[in-house]
XYZ file of C-alpha atoms in Angstrom:
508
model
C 59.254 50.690 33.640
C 56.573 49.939 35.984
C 53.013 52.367 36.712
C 53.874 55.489 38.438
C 54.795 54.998 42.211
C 55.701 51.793 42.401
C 58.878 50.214 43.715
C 61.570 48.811 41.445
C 63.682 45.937 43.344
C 63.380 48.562 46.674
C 65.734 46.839 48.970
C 66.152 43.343 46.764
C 69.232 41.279 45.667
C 69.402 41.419 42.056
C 72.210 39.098 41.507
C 72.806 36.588 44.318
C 76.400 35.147 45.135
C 76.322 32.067 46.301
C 73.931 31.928 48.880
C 70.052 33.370 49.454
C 69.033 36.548 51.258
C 70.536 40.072 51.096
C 73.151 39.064 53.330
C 74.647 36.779 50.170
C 73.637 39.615 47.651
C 77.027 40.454 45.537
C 74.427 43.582 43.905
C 71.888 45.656 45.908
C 69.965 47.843 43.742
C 67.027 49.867 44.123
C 64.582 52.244 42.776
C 61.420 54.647 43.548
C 59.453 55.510 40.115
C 57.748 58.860 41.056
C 54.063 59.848 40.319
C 54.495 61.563 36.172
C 52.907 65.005 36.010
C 49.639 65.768 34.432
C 51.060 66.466 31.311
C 52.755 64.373 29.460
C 56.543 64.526 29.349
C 59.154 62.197 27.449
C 60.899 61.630 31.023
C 60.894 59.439 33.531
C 60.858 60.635 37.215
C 62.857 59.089 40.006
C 62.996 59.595 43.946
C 66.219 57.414 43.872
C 68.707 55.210 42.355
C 70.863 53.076 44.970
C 73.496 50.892 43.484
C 76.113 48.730 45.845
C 78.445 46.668 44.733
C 80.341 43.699 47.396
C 84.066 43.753 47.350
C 84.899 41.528 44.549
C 88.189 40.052 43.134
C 88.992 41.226 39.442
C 91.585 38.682 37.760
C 93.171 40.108 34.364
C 95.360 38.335 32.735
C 97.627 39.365 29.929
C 96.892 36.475 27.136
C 93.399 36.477 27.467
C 93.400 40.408 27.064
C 94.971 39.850 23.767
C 92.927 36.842 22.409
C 89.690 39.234 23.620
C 90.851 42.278 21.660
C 92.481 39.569 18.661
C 88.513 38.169 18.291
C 87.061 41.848 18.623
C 89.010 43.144 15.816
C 88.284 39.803 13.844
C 84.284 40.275 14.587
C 84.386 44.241 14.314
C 87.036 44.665 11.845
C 84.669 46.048 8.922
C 83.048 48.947 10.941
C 86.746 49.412 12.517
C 87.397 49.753 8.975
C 85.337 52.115 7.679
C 86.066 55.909 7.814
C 86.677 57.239 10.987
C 86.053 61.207 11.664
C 88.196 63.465 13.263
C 88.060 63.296 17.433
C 87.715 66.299 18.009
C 85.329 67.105 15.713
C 83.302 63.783 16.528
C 83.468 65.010 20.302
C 81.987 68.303 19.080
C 79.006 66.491 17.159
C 78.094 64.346 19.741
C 78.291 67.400 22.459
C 75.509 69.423 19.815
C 73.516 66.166 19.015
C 72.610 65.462 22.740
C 71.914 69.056 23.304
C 69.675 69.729 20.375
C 68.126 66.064 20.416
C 64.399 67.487 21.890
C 62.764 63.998 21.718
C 65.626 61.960 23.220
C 64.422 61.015 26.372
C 65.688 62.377 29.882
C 65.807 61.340 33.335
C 65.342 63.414 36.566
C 66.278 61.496 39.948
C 66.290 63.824 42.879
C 69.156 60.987 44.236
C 71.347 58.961 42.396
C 74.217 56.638 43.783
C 76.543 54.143 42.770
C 78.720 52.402 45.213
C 81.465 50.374 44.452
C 82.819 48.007 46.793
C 86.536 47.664 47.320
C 88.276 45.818 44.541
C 91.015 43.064 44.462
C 92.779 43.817 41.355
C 95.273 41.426 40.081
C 97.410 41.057 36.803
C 98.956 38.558 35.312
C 101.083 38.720 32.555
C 102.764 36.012 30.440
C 105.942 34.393 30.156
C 105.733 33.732 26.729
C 102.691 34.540 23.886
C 102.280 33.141 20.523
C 103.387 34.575 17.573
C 100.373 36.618 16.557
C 99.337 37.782 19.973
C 103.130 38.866 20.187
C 102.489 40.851 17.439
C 99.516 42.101 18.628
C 100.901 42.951 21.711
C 103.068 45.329 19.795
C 101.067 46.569 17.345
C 99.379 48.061 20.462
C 102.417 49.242 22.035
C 101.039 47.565 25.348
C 103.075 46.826 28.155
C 101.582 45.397 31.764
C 102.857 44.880 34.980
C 102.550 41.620 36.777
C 100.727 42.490 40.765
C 98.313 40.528 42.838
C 96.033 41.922 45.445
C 96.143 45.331 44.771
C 93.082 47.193 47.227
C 91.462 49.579 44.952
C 88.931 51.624 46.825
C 86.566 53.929 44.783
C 84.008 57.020 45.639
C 80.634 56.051 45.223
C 78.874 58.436 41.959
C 76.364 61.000 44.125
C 74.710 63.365 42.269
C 71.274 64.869 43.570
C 68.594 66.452 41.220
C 69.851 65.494 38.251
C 68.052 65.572 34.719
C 69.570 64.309 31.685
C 69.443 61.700 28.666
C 70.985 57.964 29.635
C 73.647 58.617 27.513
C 74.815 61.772 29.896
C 74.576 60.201 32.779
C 76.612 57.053 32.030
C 79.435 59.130 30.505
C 79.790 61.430 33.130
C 79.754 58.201 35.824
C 82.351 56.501 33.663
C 84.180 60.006 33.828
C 83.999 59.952 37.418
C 85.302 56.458 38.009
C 88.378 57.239 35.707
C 89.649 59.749 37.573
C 89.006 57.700 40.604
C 91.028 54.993 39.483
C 93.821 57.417 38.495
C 93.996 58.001 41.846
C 94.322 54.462 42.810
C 97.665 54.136 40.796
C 100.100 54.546 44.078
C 97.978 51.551 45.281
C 98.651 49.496 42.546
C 102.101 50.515 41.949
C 102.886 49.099 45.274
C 101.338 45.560 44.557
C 103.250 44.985 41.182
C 105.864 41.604 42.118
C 108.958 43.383 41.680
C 108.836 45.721 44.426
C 107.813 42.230 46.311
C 104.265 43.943 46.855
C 105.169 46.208 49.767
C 101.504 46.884 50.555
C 100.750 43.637 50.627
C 103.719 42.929 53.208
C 101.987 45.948 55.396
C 98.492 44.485 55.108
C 99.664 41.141 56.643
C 101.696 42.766 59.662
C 98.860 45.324 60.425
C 96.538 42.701 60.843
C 98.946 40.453 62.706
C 99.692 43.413 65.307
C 95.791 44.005 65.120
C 95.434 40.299 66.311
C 97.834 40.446 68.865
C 96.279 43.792 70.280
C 92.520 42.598 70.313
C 92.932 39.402 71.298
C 96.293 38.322 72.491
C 96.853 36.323 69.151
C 101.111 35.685 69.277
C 100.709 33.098 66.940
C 98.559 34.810 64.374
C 101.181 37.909 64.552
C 103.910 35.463 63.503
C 102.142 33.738 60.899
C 101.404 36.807 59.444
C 104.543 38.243 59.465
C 106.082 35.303 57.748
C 103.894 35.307 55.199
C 104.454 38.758 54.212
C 107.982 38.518 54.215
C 108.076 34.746 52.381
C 105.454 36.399 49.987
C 108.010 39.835 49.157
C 111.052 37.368 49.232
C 109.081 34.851 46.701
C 107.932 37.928 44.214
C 111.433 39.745 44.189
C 113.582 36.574 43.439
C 110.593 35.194 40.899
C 111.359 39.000 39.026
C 114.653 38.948 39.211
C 115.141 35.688 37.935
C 112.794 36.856 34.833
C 114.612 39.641 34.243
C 117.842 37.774 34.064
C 116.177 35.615 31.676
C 115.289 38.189 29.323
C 118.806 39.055 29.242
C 120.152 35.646 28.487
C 117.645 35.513 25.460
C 117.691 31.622 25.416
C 114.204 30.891 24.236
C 114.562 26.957 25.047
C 115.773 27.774 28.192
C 113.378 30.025 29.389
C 110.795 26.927 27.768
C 111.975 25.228 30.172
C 111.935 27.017 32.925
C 108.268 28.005 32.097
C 107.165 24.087 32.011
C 109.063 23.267 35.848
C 107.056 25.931 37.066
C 103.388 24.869 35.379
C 104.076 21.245 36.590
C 104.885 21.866 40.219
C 101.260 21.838 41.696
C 102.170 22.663 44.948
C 105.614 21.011 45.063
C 107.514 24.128 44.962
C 110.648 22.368 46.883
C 110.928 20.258 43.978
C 110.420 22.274 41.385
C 113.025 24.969 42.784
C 115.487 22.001 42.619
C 114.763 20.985 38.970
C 115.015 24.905 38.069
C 118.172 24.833 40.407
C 120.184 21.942 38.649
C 118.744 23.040 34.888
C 120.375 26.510 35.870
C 123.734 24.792 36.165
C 123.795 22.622 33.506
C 122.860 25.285 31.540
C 125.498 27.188 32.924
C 128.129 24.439 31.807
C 126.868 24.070 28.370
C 126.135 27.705 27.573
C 129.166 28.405 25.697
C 129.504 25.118 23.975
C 126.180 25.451 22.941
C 125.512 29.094 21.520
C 128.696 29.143 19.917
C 128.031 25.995 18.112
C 124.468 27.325 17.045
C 125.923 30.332 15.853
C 128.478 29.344 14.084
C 125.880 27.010 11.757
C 123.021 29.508 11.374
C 125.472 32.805 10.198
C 129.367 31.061 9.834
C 132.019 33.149 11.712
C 129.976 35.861 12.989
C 127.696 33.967 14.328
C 130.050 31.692 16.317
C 131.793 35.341 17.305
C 128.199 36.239 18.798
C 127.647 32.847 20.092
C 130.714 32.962 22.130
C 129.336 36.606 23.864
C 125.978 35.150 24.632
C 127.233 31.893 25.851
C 129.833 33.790 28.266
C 126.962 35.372 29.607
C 124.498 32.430 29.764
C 127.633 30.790 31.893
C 127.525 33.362 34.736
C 123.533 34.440 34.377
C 122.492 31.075 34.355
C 123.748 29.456 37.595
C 122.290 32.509 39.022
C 119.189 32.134 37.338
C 118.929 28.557 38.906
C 119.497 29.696 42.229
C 117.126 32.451 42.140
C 114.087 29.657 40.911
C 115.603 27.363 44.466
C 114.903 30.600 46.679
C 111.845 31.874 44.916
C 110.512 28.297 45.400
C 111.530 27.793 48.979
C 110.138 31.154 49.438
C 106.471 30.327 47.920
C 106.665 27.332 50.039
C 106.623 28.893 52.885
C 104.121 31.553 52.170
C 101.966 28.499 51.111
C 102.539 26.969 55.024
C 101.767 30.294 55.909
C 98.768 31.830 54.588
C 95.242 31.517 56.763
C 92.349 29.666 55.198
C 90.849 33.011 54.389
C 93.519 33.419 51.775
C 92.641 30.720 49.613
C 90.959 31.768 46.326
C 87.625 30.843 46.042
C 86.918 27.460 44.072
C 85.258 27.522 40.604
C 81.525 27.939 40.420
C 81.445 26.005 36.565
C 83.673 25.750 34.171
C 84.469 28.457 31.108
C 82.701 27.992 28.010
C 83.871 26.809 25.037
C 85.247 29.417 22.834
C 82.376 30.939 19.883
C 83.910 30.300 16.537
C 81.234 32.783 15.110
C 80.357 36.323 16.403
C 77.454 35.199 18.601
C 77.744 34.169 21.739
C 75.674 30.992 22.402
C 73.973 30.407 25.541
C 75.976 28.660 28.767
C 75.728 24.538 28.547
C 77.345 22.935 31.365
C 77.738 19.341 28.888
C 79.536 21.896 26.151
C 81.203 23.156 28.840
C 82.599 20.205 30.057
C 83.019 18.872 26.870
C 85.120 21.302 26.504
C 87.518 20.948 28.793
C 87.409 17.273 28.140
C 89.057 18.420 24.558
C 91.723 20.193 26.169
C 92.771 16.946 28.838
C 92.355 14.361 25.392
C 94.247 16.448 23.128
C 96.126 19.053 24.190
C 96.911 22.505 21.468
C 100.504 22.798 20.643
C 100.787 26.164 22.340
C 99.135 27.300 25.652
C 96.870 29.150 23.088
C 93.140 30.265 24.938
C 91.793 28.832 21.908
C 91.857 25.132 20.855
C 92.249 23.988 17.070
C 89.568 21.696 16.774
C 86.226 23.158 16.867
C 84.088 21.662 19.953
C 80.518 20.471 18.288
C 79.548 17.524 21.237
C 79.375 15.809 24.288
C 77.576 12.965 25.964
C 78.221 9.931 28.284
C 77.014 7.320 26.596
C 77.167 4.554 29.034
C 77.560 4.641 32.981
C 79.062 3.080 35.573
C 81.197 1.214 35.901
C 81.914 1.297 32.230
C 81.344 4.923 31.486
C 82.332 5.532 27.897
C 81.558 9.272 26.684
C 81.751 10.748 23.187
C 83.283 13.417 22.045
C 83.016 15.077 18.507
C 84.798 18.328 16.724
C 85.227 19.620 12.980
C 87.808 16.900 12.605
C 87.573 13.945 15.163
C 85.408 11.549 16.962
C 86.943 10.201 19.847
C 85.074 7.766 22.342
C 86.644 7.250 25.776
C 86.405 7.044 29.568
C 86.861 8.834 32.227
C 87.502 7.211 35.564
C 89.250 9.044 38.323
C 88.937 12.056 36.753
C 91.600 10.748 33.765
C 90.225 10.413 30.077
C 91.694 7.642 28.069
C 91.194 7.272 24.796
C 89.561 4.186 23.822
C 89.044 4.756 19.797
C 89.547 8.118 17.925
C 88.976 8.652 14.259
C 89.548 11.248 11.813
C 86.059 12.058 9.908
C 87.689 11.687 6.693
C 87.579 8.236 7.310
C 84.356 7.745 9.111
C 82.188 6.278 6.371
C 79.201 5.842 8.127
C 77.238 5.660 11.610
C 74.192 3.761 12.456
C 72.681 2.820 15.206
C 71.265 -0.738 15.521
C 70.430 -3.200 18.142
C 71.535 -6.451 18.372
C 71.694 -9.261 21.378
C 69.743 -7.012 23.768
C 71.925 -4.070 23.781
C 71.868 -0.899 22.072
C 74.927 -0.441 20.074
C 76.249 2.287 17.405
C 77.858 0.739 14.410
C 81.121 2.740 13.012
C 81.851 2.359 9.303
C 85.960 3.387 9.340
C 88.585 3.556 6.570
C 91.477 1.988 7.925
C 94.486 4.465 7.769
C 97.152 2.065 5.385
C 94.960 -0.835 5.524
C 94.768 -3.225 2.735
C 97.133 -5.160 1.719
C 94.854 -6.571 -1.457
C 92.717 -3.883 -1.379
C 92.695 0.037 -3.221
C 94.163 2.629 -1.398
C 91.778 3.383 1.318
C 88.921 0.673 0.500
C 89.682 -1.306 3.840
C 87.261 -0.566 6.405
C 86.881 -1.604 9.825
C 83.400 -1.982 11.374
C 83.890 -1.433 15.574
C 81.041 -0.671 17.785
C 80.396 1.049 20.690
C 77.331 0.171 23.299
C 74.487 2.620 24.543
C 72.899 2.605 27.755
C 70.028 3.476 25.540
C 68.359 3.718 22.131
C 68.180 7.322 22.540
C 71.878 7.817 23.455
C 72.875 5.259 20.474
C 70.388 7.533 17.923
C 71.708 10.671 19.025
C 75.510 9.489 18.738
C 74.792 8.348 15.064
C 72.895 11.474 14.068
C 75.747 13.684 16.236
C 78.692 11.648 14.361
C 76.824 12.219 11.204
C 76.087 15.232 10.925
C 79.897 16.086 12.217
C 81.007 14.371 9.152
C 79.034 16.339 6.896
C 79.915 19.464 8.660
C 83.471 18.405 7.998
C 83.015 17.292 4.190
C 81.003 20.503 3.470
C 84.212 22.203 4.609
C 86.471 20.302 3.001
C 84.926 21.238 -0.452
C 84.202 25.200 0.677
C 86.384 27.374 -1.273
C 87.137 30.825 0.674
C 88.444 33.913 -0.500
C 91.321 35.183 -0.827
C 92.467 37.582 1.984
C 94.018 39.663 -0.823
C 90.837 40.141 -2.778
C 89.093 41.452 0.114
């Protein structure tokens, strides 16, 4: 805590964003210890407590809410599980326990402030989850909102001459930003997309008139105004078009739909034609096409049903299609539109890989990019936050101009390069067929020897005795002994799992 008197961070950046100096500072705090009193108390004393916040941008979106809360209850799931008193009554103990605790200790400041800056909250909900996060989903009776931008301002926390235990004074600042943020909910109810995000609309004219008022701007008043309404015209035909989808119920089509719109980078035009022409052919083949599935899955009741949903997939369809051509032209537009200032703020580094265990291992920028390298080389089935394989390693191995990396997980070893920004595989193999790794150096060059069961090799031979023997070159003896260790101990990691026999979920 510091000797009595001193200063703790007084009128210091903390946490720096970006750039040096407080002027770059995303968190100001600071703090004045006071002088304790002759006798000895179990408190600390305080002249002040200053927290400030910068505006910041707050990004939610709706699968990774679910994976977070899926892994929580995976991690936490035995003291979820255990017996859980009444809330009321738990309220009531915890009320008498911080009362009566005499020895917890307290904390007087004679000024204590938290100031948030003003947040840019956006949502983002999915198209379509998985399986078990739609259960999930359910289970928890959630249900979000889709909005972008929404300006959520909150009162700063002021009390003065306060004296209570840590506990106290967090729960009554949470309680105070709770009921601030209730109050924010006209705010937000005005950003969601299928209103078209009428504050946002009044944001970009008021600061297009401000333009033209304080400095004769014509052209930033126009720009403005188009972007508000191409923005609005974009999020209200995007909704409807969802909506319309929901009531079609055509899983593949709505696939579809979902893939045009993940592959456009930037070309809306083009994608709002592909959604456009799959809209009418969809249209055309609706009825053909429903009835016939019906009529195989459940006989003559089906095809009855079929025939309903494909009469409406004929008329919702078409419509459905056009709505993707003017939501498109629309966010094309807006995209022509929108100032520099607009732009979201590029990626400091890139996310982690996901734990696999309960702790959470420190940030590698290698593992990180490792990582990502997994998801480019082999994709997951579903757009699942989570990959299958398990991410163990990552190195280049040799640099320009060849630049061959490695990659290992729980079940492959794949060495490839990367030029451009474009991984191509160059050899992958399943560790169940990796027989051995070892590092040796012939000719002059450092090179890592790969013992590999070929996959249906052998004409003459057993089942699975043909081996091939390829090799891949090091810039280094270091690189080629860490490789062979790395692909070794990734095959043992692998066997040891193979021959691991877990419990049944059913015997608890």
């Amino acid at each position: 805590m510091g000797q009595p008197g001193d200063l703790v961070g007084a009128a210091s950046p903390l946490v720096h964003a970006g750039g040096g100096g407080a002027a770059g500072a995303a968190l100001h705090a600071a703090a004045e210890l006071m002088p304790a009193p002759a006798r000895r108390y179990n408190a600390y004393y305080f002249r002040h407590l200053v927290v400030a916040l910068r505006p910041v941008a707050v990004r939610l979106e709706e699968r990774l809410i679910l994976v977070l809360w899926a892994w929580a209850e995976q991690w936490g799931g035995d003291a979820q599980a255990a017996e859980q008193p009444d809330e009321v009554e738990y309220e009531t103990r915890r009320v008498l326990t911080e009362l009566t605790a005499l020895h917890a200790t307290r904390y007087y400041f004679a000024l204590i402030k938290l100031i948030p800056g003003q947040i840019r909250l956006s949502m983002y909900t999915a198209s379509k989850l998985e399986p078990a996060l739609g259960a999930l989903k359910q289970r928890l009776g959630l249900t979000l909102v889709r909005f972008e931008h929404a300006a959520v301002e909150l009162e700063p926390f002021v009390r003065t001459h306060v004296f209570d235990t840590a506990a106290c004074l967090a729960r009554h600042a949470l309680q105070h930003f709770k009921d601030e943020l209730k109050w924010q909910a006209a705010k937000i109810l005005g950003s969601v997309d299928f209103l078209g995000n009428p504050l946002g609309f009044m944001a970009d004219v008021s600061e297009g008139v401000s333009g033209l008022l304080l400095e004769g701007n014509v052209g930033a008043l126009v720009k403005n105004v188009t972007h508000g309404i191409s923005n609005s015209a974009a999020k209200v035909t995007e909704s409807l078009g969802d909506g319309l989808e929901r009531v079609v119920g055509d899983e593949a089509h709505e696939e579809t739909r979902r893939r045009i719109r993940s592959a456009a980078a930037g070309a809306h035009l083009a994608a709002g034609l592909r959604g456009l022409g799959l809209g009418l052919l969809g249209g055309m083949t609706s009825l053909v096409k429903h009835s016939y599935e019906g009529a195989t899955q459940e006989g003559l009741g089906g095809f009855v049903s079929g025939v309903g949903k494909g009469l409406v997939g004929t008329v919702t369809k078409p419509v459905i299609g056009v709505l993707d051509l003017a939501a498109a032209a629309a966010a094309a537009v807006r995209e022509s539109s929108a100032r520099a200032g607009r732009a979201a703020p590029a990626r400091t580094r890139e996310p982690r890989p996901a734990p696999h265990t309960a702790a959470l291992t420190r940030y590698c920028p290698a593992a990180a990019r490792g990582a990502q390298l997994l998801h480019a080389l082999a994709p997951p089935a579903s757009p699942a936050l989570v990959h299958p394989e398990r991410f163990l390693a990552y190195r280049p191995v040799r640099g320009a101009p060849h630049d061959i990396r490695a990659l290992l997980t729980d079940t492959h070893l794949r060495i490839f390069t990367c030029k451009h920004d474009t991984p191509q595989i160059v050899m992958e193999t399943h560790l169940s067929n990796l027989v051995s790794c070892t590092a040796v150096y012939a000719e002059g060059a450092h090179l890592v020897e790969l013992c590999v069961r070929g996959a249906g090799a052998g004409a003459g031979a057993g089942a699975g005795e043909a081996v091939r023997r390829p090799r891949v070159q090091c810039d280094s003896g270091e690189l080629a002994t860490w490789l062979a260790r790395s692909a070794a101990h990734a095959r043992q990691l692998h066997r040891d799992l193979a021959h691991t026999l877990l419990p049944h979920p059913d015997l608890g």
